[in-house]
Coordinates of C-alpha atoms in Angstrom, one line a residue:
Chain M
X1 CA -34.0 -26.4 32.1
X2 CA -31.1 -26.4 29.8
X3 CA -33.2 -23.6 27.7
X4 CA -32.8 -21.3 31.0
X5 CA -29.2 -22.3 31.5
X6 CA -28.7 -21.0 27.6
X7 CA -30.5 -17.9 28.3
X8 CA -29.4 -17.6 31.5
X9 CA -26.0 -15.0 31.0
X10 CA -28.8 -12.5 29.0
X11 CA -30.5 -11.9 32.3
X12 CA -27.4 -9.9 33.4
X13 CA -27.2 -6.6 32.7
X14 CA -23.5 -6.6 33.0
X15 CA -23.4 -9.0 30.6
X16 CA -25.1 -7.6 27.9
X17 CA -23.3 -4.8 28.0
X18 CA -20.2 -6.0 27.7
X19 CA -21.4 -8.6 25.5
X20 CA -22.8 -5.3 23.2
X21 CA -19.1 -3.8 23.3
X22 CA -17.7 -6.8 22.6
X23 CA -19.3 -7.3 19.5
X24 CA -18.8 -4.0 18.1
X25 CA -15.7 -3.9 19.5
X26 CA -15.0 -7.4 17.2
X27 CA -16.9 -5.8 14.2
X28 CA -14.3 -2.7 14.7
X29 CA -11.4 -4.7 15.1
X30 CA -11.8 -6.7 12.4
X31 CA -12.6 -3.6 9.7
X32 CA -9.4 -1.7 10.9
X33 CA -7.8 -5.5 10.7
X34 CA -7.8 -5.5 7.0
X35 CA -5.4 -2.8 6.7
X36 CA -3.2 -3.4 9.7
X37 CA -3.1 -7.0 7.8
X38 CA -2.7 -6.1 4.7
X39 CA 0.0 -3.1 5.2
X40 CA 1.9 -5.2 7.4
X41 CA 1.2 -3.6 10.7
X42 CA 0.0 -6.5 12.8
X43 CA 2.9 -5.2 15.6
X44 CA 0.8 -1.9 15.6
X45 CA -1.8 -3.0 17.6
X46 CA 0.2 -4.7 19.6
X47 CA 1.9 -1.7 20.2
X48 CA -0.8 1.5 20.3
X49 CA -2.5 -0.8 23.0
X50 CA 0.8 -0.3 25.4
X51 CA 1.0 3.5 24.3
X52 CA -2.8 3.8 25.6
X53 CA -1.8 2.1 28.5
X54 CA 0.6 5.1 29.2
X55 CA -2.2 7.3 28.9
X56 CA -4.6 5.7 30.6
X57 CA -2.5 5.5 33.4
X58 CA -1.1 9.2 33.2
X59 CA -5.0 10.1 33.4
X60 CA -5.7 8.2 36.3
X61 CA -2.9 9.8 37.9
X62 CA -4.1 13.3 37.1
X63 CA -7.6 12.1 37.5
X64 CA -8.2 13.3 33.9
X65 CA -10.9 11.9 32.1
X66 CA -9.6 8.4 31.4
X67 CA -11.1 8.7 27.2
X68 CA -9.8 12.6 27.1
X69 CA -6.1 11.6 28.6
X70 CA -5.7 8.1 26.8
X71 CA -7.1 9.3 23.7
X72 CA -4.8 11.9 23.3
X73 CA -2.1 10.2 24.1
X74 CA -2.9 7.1 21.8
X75 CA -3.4 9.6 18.9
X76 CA -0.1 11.4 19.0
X77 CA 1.8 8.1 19.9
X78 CA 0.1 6.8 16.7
X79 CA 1.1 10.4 14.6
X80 CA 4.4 10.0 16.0
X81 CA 5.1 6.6 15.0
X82 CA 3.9 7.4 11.5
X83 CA 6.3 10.1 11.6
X84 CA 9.1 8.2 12.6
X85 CA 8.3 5.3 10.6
X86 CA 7.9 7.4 7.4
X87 CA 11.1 8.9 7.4
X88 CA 12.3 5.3 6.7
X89 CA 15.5 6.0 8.5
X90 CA 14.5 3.3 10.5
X91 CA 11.9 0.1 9.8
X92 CA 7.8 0.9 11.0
X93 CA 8.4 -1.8 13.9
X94 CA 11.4 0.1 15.7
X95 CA 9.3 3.0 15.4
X96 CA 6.8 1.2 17.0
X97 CA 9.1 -0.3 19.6
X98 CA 10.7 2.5 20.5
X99 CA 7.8 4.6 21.6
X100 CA 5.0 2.6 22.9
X101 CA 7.6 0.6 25.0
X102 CA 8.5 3.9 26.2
X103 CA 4.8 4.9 26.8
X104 CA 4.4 2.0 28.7
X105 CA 7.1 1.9 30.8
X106 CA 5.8 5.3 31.7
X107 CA 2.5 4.2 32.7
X108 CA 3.7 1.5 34.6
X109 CA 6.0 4.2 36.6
X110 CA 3.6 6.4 37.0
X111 CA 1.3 3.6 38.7
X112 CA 3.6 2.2 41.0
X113 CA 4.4 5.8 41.6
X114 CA 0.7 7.0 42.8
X115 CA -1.8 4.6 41.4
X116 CA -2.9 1.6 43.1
X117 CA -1.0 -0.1 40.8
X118 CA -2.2 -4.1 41.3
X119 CA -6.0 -3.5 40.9
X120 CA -5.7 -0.7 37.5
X121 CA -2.8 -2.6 35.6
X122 CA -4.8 -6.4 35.9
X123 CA -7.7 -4.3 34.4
X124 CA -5.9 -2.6 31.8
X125 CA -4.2 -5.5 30.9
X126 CA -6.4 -8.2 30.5
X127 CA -9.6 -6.1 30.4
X128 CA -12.9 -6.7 32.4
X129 CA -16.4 -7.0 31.2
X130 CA -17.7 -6.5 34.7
X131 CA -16.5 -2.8 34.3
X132 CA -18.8 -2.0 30.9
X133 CA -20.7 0.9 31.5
X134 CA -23.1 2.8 29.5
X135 CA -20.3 5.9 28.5
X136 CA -18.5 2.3 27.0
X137 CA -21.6 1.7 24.7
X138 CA -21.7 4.8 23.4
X139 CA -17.9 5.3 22.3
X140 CA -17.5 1.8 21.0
X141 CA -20.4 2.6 18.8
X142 CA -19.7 5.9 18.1
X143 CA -16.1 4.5 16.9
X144 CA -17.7 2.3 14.8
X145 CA -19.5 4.8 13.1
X146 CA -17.3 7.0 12.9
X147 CA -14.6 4.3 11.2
X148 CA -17.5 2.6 9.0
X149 CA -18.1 5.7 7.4
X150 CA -14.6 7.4 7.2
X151 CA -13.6 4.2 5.2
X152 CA -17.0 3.9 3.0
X153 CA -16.5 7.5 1.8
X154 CA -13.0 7.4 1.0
X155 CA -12.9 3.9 0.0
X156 CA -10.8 4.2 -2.7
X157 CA -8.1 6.2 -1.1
X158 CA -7.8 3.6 1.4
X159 CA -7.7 1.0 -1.3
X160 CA -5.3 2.7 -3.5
X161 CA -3.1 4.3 -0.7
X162 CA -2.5 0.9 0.9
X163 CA -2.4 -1.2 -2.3
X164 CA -0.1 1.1 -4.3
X165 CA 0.9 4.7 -1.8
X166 CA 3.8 5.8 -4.7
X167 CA 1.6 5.6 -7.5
X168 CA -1.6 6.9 -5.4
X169 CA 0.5 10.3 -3.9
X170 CA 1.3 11.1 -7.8
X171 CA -2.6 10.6 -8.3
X172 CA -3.5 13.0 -6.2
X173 CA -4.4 10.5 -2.9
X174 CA -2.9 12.6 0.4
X175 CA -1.5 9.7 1.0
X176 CA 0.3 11.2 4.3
X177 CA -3.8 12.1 5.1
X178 CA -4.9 8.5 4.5
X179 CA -2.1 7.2 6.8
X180 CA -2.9 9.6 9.5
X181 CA -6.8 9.2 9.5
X182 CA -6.0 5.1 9.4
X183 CA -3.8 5.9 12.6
X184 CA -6.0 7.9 14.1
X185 CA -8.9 5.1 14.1
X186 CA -6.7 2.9 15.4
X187 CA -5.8 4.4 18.7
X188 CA -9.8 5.6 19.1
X189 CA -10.6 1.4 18.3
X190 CA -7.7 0.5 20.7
X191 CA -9.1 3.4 23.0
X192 CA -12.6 2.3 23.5
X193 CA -12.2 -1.4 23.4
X194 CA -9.5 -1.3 25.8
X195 CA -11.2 -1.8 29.1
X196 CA -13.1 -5.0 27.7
X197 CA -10.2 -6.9 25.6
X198 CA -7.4 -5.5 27.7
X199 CA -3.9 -4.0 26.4
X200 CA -2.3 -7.9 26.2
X201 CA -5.1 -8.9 23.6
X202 CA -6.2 -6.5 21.6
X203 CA -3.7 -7.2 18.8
X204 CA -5.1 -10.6 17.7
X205 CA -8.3 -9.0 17.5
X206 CA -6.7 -6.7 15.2
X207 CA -5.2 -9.5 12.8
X208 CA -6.8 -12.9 13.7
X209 CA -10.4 -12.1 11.7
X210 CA -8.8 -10.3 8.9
X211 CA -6.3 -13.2 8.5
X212 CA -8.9 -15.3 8.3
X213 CA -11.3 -13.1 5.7
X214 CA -7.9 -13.0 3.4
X215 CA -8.0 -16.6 3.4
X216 CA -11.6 -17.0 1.9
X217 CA -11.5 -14.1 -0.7
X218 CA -9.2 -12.5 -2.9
X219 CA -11.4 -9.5 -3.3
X220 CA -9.8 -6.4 -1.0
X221 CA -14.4 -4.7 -1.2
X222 CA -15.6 -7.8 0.0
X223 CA -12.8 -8.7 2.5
X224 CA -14.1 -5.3 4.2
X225 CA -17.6 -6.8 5.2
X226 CA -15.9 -10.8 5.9
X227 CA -13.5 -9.5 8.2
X228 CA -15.9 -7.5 10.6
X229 CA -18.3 -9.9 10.6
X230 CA -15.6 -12.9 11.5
X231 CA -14.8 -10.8 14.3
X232 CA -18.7 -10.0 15.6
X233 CA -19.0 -13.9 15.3
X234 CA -15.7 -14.8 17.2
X235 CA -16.1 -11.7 19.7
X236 CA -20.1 -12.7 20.8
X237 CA -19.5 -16.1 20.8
X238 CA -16.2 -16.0 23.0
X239 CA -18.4 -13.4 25.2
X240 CA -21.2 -16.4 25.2
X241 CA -18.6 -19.2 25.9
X242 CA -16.7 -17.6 29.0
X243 CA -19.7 -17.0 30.6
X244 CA -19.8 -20.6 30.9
X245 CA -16.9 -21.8 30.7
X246 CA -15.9 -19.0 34.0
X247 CA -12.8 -18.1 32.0
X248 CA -11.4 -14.6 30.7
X249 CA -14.3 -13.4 28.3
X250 CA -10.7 -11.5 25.9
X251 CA -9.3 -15.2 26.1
X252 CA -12.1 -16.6 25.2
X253 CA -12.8 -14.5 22.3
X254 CA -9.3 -14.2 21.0
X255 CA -9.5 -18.5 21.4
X256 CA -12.7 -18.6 19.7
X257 CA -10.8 -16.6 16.6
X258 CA -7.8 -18.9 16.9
X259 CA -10.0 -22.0 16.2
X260 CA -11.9 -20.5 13.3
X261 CA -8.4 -19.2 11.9
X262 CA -7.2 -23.2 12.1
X263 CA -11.0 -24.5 10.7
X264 CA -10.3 -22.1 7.8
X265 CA -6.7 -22.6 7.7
X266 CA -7.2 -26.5 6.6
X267 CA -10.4 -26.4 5.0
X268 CA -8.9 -23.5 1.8
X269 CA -6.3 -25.9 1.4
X270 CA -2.8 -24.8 -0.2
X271 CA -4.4 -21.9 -1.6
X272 CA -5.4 -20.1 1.5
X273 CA -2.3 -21.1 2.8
X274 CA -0.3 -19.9 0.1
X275 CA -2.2 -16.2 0.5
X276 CA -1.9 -16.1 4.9
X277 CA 1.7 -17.1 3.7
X278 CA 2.6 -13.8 2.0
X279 CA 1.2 -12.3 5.2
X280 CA 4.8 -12.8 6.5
X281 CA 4.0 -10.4 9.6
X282 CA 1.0 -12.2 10.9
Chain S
X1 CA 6.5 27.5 -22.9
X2 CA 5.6 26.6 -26.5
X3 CA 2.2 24.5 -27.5
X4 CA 4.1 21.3 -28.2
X5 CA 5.8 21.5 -24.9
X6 CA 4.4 18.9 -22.5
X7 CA 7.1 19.6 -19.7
X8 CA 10.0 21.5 -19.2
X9 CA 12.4 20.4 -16.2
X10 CA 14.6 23.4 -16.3
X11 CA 17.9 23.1 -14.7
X12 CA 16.1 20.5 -12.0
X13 CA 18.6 19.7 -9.1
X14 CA 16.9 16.9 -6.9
X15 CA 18.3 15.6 -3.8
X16 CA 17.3 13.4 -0.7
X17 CA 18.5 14.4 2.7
X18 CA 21.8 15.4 1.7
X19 CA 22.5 13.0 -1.3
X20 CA 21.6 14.6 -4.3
X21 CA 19.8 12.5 -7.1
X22 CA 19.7 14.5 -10.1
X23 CA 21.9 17.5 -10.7
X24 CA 21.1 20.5 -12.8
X25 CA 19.3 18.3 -15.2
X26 CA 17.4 20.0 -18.2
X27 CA 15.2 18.0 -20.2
X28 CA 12.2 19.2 -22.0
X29 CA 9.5 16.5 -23.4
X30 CA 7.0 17.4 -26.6
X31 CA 3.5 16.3 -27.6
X32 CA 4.6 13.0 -29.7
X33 CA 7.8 12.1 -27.8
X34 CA 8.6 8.5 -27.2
X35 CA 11.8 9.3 -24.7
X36 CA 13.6 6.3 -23.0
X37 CA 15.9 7.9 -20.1
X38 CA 19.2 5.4 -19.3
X39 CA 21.7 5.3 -17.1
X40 CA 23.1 3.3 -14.4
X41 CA 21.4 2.6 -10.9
X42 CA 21.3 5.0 -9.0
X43 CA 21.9 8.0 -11.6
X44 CA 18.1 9.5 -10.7
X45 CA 16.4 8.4 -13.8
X46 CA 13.6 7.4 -11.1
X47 CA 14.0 10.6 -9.8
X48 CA 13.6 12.7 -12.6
X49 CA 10.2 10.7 -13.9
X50 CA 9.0 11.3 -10.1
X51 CA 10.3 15.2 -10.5
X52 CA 8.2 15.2 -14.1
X53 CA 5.2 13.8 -12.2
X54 CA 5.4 16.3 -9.4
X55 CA 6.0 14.0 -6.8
X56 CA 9.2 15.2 -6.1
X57 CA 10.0 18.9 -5.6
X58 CA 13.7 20.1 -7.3
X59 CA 15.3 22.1 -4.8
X60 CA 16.9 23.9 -7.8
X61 CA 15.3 24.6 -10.9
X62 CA 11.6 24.5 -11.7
X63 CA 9.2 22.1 -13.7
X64 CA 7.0 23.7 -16.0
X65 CA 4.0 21.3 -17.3
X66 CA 1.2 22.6 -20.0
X67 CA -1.8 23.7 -18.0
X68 CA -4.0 20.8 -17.3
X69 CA -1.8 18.0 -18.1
X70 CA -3.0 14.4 -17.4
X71 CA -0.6 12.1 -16.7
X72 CA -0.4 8.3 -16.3
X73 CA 2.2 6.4 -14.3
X74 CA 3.1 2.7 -14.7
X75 CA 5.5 2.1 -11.7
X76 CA 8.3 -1.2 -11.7
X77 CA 5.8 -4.2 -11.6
X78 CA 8.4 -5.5 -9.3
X79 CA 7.4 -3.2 -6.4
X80 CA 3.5 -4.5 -6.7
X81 CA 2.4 -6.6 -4.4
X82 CA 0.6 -9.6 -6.3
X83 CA -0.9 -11.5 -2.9
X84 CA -2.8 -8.1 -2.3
X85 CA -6.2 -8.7 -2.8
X86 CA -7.7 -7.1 -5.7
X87 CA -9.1 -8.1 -8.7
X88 CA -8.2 -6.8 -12.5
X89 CA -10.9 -4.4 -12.7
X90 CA -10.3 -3.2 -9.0
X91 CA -6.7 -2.2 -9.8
X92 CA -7.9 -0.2 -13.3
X93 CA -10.8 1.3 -11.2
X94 CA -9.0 2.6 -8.2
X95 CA -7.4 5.3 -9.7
X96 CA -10.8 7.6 -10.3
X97 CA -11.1 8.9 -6.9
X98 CA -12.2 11.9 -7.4
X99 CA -15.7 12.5 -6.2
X100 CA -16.2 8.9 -5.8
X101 CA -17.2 8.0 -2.3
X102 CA -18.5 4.9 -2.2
X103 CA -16.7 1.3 -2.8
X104 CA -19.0 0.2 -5.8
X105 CA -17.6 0.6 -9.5
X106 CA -20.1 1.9 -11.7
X107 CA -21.3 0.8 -14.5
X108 CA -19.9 3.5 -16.5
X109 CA -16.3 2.8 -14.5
X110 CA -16.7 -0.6 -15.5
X111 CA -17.7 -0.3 -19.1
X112 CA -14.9 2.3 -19.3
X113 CA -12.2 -0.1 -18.0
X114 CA -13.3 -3.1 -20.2
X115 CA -12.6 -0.9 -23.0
X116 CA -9.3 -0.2 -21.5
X117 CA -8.2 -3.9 -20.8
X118 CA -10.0 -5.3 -24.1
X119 CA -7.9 -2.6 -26.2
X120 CA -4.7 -3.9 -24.4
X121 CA -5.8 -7.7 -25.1
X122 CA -6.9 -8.2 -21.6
X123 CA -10.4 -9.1 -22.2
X124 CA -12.3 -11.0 -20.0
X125 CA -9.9 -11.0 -17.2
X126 CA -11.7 -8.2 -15.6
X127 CA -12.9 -10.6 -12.9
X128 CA -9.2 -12.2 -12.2
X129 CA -7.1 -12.0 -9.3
X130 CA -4.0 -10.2 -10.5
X131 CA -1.7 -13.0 -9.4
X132 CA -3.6 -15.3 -11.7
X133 CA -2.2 -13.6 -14.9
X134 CA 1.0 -13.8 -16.8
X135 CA 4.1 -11.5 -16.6
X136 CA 3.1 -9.3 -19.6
X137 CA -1.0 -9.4 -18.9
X138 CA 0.2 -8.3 -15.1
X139 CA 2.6 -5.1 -17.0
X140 CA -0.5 -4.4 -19.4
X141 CA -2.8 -4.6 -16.2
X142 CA -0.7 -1.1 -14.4
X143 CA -0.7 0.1 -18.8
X144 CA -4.4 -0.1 -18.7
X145 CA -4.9 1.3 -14.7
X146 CA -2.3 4.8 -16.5
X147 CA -4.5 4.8 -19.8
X148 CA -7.9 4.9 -18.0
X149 CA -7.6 8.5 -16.7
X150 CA -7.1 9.3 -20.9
X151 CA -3.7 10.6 -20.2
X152 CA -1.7 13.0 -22.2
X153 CA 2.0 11.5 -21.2
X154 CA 2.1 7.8 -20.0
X155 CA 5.1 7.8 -17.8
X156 CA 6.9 4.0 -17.1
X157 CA 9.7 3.0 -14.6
X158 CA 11.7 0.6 -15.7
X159 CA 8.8 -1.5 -17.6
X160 CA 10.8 -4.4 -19.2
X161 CA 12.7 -4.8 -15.6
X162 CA 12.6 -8.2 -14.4
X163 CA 10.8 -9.4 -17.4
X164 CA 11.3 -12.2 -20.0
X165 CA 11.9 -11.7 -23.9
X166 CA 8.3 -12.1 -24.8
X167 CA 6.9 -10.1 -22.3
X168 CA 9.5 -7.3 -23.3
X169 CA 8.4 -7.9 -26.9
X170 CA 4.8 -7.6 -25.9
X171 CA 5.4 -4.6 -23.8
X172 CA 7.4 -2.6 -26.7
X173 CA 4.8 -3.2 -29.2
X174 CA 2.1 -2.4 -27.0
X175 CA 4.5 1.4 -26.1
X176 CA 4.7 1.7 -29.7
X177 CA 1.1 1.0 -31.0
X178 CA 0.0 3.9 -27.9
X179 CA 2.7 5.8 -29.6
X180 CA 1.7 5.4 -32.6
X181 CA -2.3 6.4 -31.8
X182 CA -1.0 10.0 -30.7
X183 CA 0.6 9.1 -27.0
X184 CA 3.6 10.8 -25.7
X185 CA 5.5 8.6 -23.4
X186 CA 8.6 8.7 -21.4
X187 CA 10.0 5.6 -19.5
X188 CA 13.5 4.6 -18.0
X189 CA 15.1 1.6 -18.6
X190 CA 18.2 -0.4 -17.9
X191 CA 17.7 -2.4 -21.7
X192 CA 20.1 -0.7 -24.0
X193 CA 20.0 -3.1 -26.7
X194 CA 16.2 -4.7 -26.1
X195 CA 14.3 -1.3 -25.3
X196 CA 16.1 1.3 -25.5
X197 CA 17.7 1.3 -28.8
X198 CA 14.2 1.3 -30.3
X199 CA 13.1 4.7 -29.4
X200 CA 13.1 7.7 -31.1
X201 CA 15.1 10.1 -28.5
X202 CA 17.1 9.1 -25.7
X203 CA 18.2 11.1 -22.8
X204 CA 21.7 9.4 -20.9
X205 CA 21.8 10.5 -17.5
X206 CA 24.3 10.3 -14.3
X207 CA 22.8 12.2 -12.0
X208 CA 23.1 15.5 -15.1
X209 CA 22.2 14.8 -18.7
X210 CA 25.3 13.9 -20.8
X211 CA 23.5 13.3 -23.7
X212 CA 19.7 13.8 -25.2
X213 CA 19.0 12.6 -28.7
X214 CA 18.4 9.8 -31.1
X215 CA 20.0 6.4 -30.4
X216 CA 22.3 6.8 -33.3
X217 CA 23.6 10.5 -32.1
X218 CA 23.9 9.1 -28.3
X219 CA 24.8 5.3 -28.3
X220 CA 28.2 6.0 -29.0
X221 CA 31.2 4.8 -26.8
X222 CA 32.0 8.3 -25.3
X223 CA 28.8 8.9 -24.0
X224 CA 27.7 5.2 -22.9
X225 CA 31.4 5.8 -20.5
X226 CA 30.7 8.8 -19.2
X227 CA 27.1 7.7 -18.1
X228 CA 27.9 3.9 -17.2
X229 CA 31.9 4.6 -16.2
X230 CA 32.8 1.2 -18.1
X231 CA 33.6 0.9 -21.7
X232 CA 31.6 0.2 -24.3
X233 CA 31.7 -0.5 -27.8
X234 CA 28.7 -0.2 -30.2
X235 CA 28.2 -1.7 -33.6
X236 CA 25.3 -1.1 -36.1
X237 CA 23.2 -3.7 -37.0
X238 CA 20.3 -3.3 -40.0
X239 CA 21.2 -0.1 -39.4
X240 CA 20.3 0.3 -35.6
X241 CA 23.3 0.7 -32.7
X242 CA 24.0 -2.4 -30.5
X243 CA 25.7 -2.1 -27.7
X244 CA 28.7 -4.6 -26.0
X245 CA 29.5 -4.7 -22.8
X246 CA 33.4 -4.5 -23.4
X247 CA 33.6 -5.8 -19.7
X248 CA 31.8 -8.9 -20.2
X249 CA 33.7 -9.3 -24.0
X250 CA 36.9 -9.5 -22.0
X251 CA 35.2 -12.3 -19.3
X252 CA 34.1 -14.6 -22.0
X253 CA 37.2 -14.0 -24.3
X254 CA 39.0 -14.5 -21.1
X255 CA 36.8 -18.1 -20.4
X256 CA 37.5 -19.3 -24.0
X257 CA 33.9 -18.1 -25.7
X258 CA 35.6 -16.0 -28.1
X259 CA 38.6 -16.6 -31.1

């Protein structure tokens, strides 16, 4: 009896879908995490997830393919902040303020302009596992690929570009490369794992499991493998829990990263603290 | 460009935006040089080292480098970031990234930067977490991450900045044994009296050259005014110049310090 009742959400097939996404999704996350943590770029999540918005809902209004029309504009809003935020003329987060805000604004105009706005901005927002469909499998994973092997092949761009960019652009790193490519992953992650964490939440996926991967190791190789698989843990079991618990399966998950963050938090003592503490952004 | 000549900034004018950094600079470094480049902040010594590396493109003038030059840079340990996660042997290893495509050093890469770090006294730390080492084992960490490409010309930014006495000790001697095993270096610094009156040849900059030569020729009150706009006065001691801050003379005679 309670066997059945602990099996019982894997008889759904909605469920394992979503529950597939979610972990990659997690897994995804949590590998771009480490150097949106690291670089100081936790507001970047926060903020490509509200410039997809504005492409997502541009698509829908020109009934565009929602991954051709959000993608593209999640890539250039994430070129254009680089840009912007390059130029140093102004800090990384006005860049990012200025135009996702902007994006989204857009897309929530353009919604309550011809969309039917209530239904598509709940969805977008909070995300909905319900909606998982096959086409959602196959880009999350593709993603993931894609990322895991980008990274593994150029590991030591991405180390040295993020670690030390001056000394690695006289090395011969394209460091202006690296940052792009880094940007670019990010709005496909924020792209394809959209419709099941939703625009609000996506961002703690992005820093929660890394934050909590920089506690336990001070090594950046191995904080690569911790972080993912902190968030495939946290994502699957949040997607487990709210099946039972009836709540938000994105709450649940971002919750269930909260609580390992605090479990880890107290447990590494004044040394992990000391390290999440030079992580003033987080 | 003769044999001995490493690089050749000729006539290099520099600028950001519209502020320009380093003005019609010309500054030629040899095979053997030990070169400190002062000045005050702000007069593009930082620029011109960047300029020499090719990371920044004079929009005047050209730098010329010897075909094939390998170079090593040791930036301002100050800029690091010591909560990053990386170990000592992670830091030294990073820089080969050329056809390397995969995260694990190999055993080659790690043999090769034991050598490094043991030659610079860091033996043994390979496995440390750079925050876990002291101020002049952190400077000889970046030393050893430049020497492991076998560079021709190490170039340093300001590496006695924010540094106590013994780790400026530590770092000179360690500049001057490289020297002395065939390396040509050139660094900036802001340390007349603890650095930079040590080297062979220095080159006083305010955004141009006012003066390139030996400490004796240069560190002279006309040309420490014209490059710092304050005055100076320099005495030889044991038969090397020592600069005084005529500024600070007047403070403390001011305060009572001095008869």
């Amino acid at each position: 009896m309670i066997a059945a009742g602990i099996f019982e959400p894997f008889g759904y097939q909605f469920f394992n879908n979503g529950l597939i996404v979610a972990t990659l999704a997690g897994a995804l996350c949590g590998l771009l995490g480490v150097f949106v943590v690291l670089r100081g770029m936790s507001y970047i999540g926060h903020g490509l997830s509200h410039a997809v918005f504005g492409g997502a809902a541009a698509s829908a209004v020109m009934q565009l393919n929602y991954f051709v029309g959000a993608g593209i504009w999640g890539v250039a809003s994430g070129v254009i902040i680089g840009r912007i935020a390059r130029r140093k003329l102004i800090g990384a987060d006005a860049a990012i303020g200025v135009v996702t805000t902007a994006s989204f604004a857009l897309g929530l105009a353009l919604l309550n302009r011809y969309g039917q706005a209530k239904k598509s901005i709940e969805a977008v927002l909070f995300g909905s596992v319900l909606g998982v469909e096959t086409v959602d499998i196959i880009a999350v994973s593709a993603v993931s690929v894609l990322t895991a092997v980008i990274i593994f092949a150029l590991y030591r761009h991405f180390l040295f570009a993020t670690f030390d960019p001056e000394v690695a652009q006289t090395s011969g790193v394209r460091v202006a490369l690296i940052e792009a490519l880094l940007m670019a992953m990010l709005s496909l992650t924020i792209l394809v794992t959209m419709r099941v964490i939703g625009t609000l939440l996506i961002s703690a996926l992005l820093v929660i499991p890394a934050s909590v991967a920089r506690m336990t190791t001070n090594s950046f190789a191995r904080m690569l493998w911790v972080s993912p698989l902190i968030g495939a843990v946290s994502a699957s079991l949040g997607m487990y829990l709210s099946y039972h618990l009836d709540t938000s399966a994105s709450a649940t998950i971002i919750l269930v990263g909260t609580t390992m963050f605090i479990v880890v938090y107290a447990f590494t003592g004044l040394r992990g603290r000391s390290r999440i503490a030079h992580l003033h952004h987080v | 460009m003769t044999a001995d000549v490493l690089v050749e900034c000729a006539h290099i004018t520099c600028a950001y935006d519209s502020t320009v950094a380093v003005h019609d600079a010309h500054v030629t470094l040899y095979r053997g040089d030990f070169v400190g480049i002062v000045g005050p902040s702000g007069s593009g010594k930082t620029t011109l080292l960047k300029a020499i590396l090719g990371a920044v493109t004079p929009v005047e003038g050209h730098v010329t480098k010897k075909p094939g030059l390998r170079m090593g840079y040791v930036p301002q340990v100050e800029s690091v970031d010591w909560n990053f996660p990386v170990t000592v042997l992670e830091v030294v290893a990073m820089t080969r990234t050329t056809g390397r495509f995969f995260p694990r050093i190999t055993q080659d890469e790690r043999d090769g930067a034991i050598d490094v770090l043991t030659r610079l006294g860091l033996g043994g730390l390979e496995n440390r977490h750079i925050r876990e080492l002291s101020g002049g084992q952190q400077q000889r960490v970046f030393v050893a991450r430049a020497l492991f490409h076998r560079p021709e010309l190490l170039v340093l930014d300001e590496p006695t900045s924010g540094v106590d006495v013994r780790t400026r000790h530590e770092v000179l001697h360690l500049l001057a044994d490289l020297h002395d095993e065939g390396m040509s270096i050139v660094l900036t610094t802001h340390d007349l009296n603890g650095l930079a009156a040590h080297l062979p040849r220095l080159v006083c900059m305010n955004t141009h050259v006012i003066a390139d030569g030996s400490p004796l020729d240069v560190l002279n009150s006309d040309v420490l005014e014209r490059t710092y706009g304050a005055p100076m006065e320099v005495l030889i001691h044991g038969g090397m110049p020592v600069v005084l801050d005529q500024g600070n003379t007047e403070v403390v005679r001011r305060l009572g310090g001095l008869a």
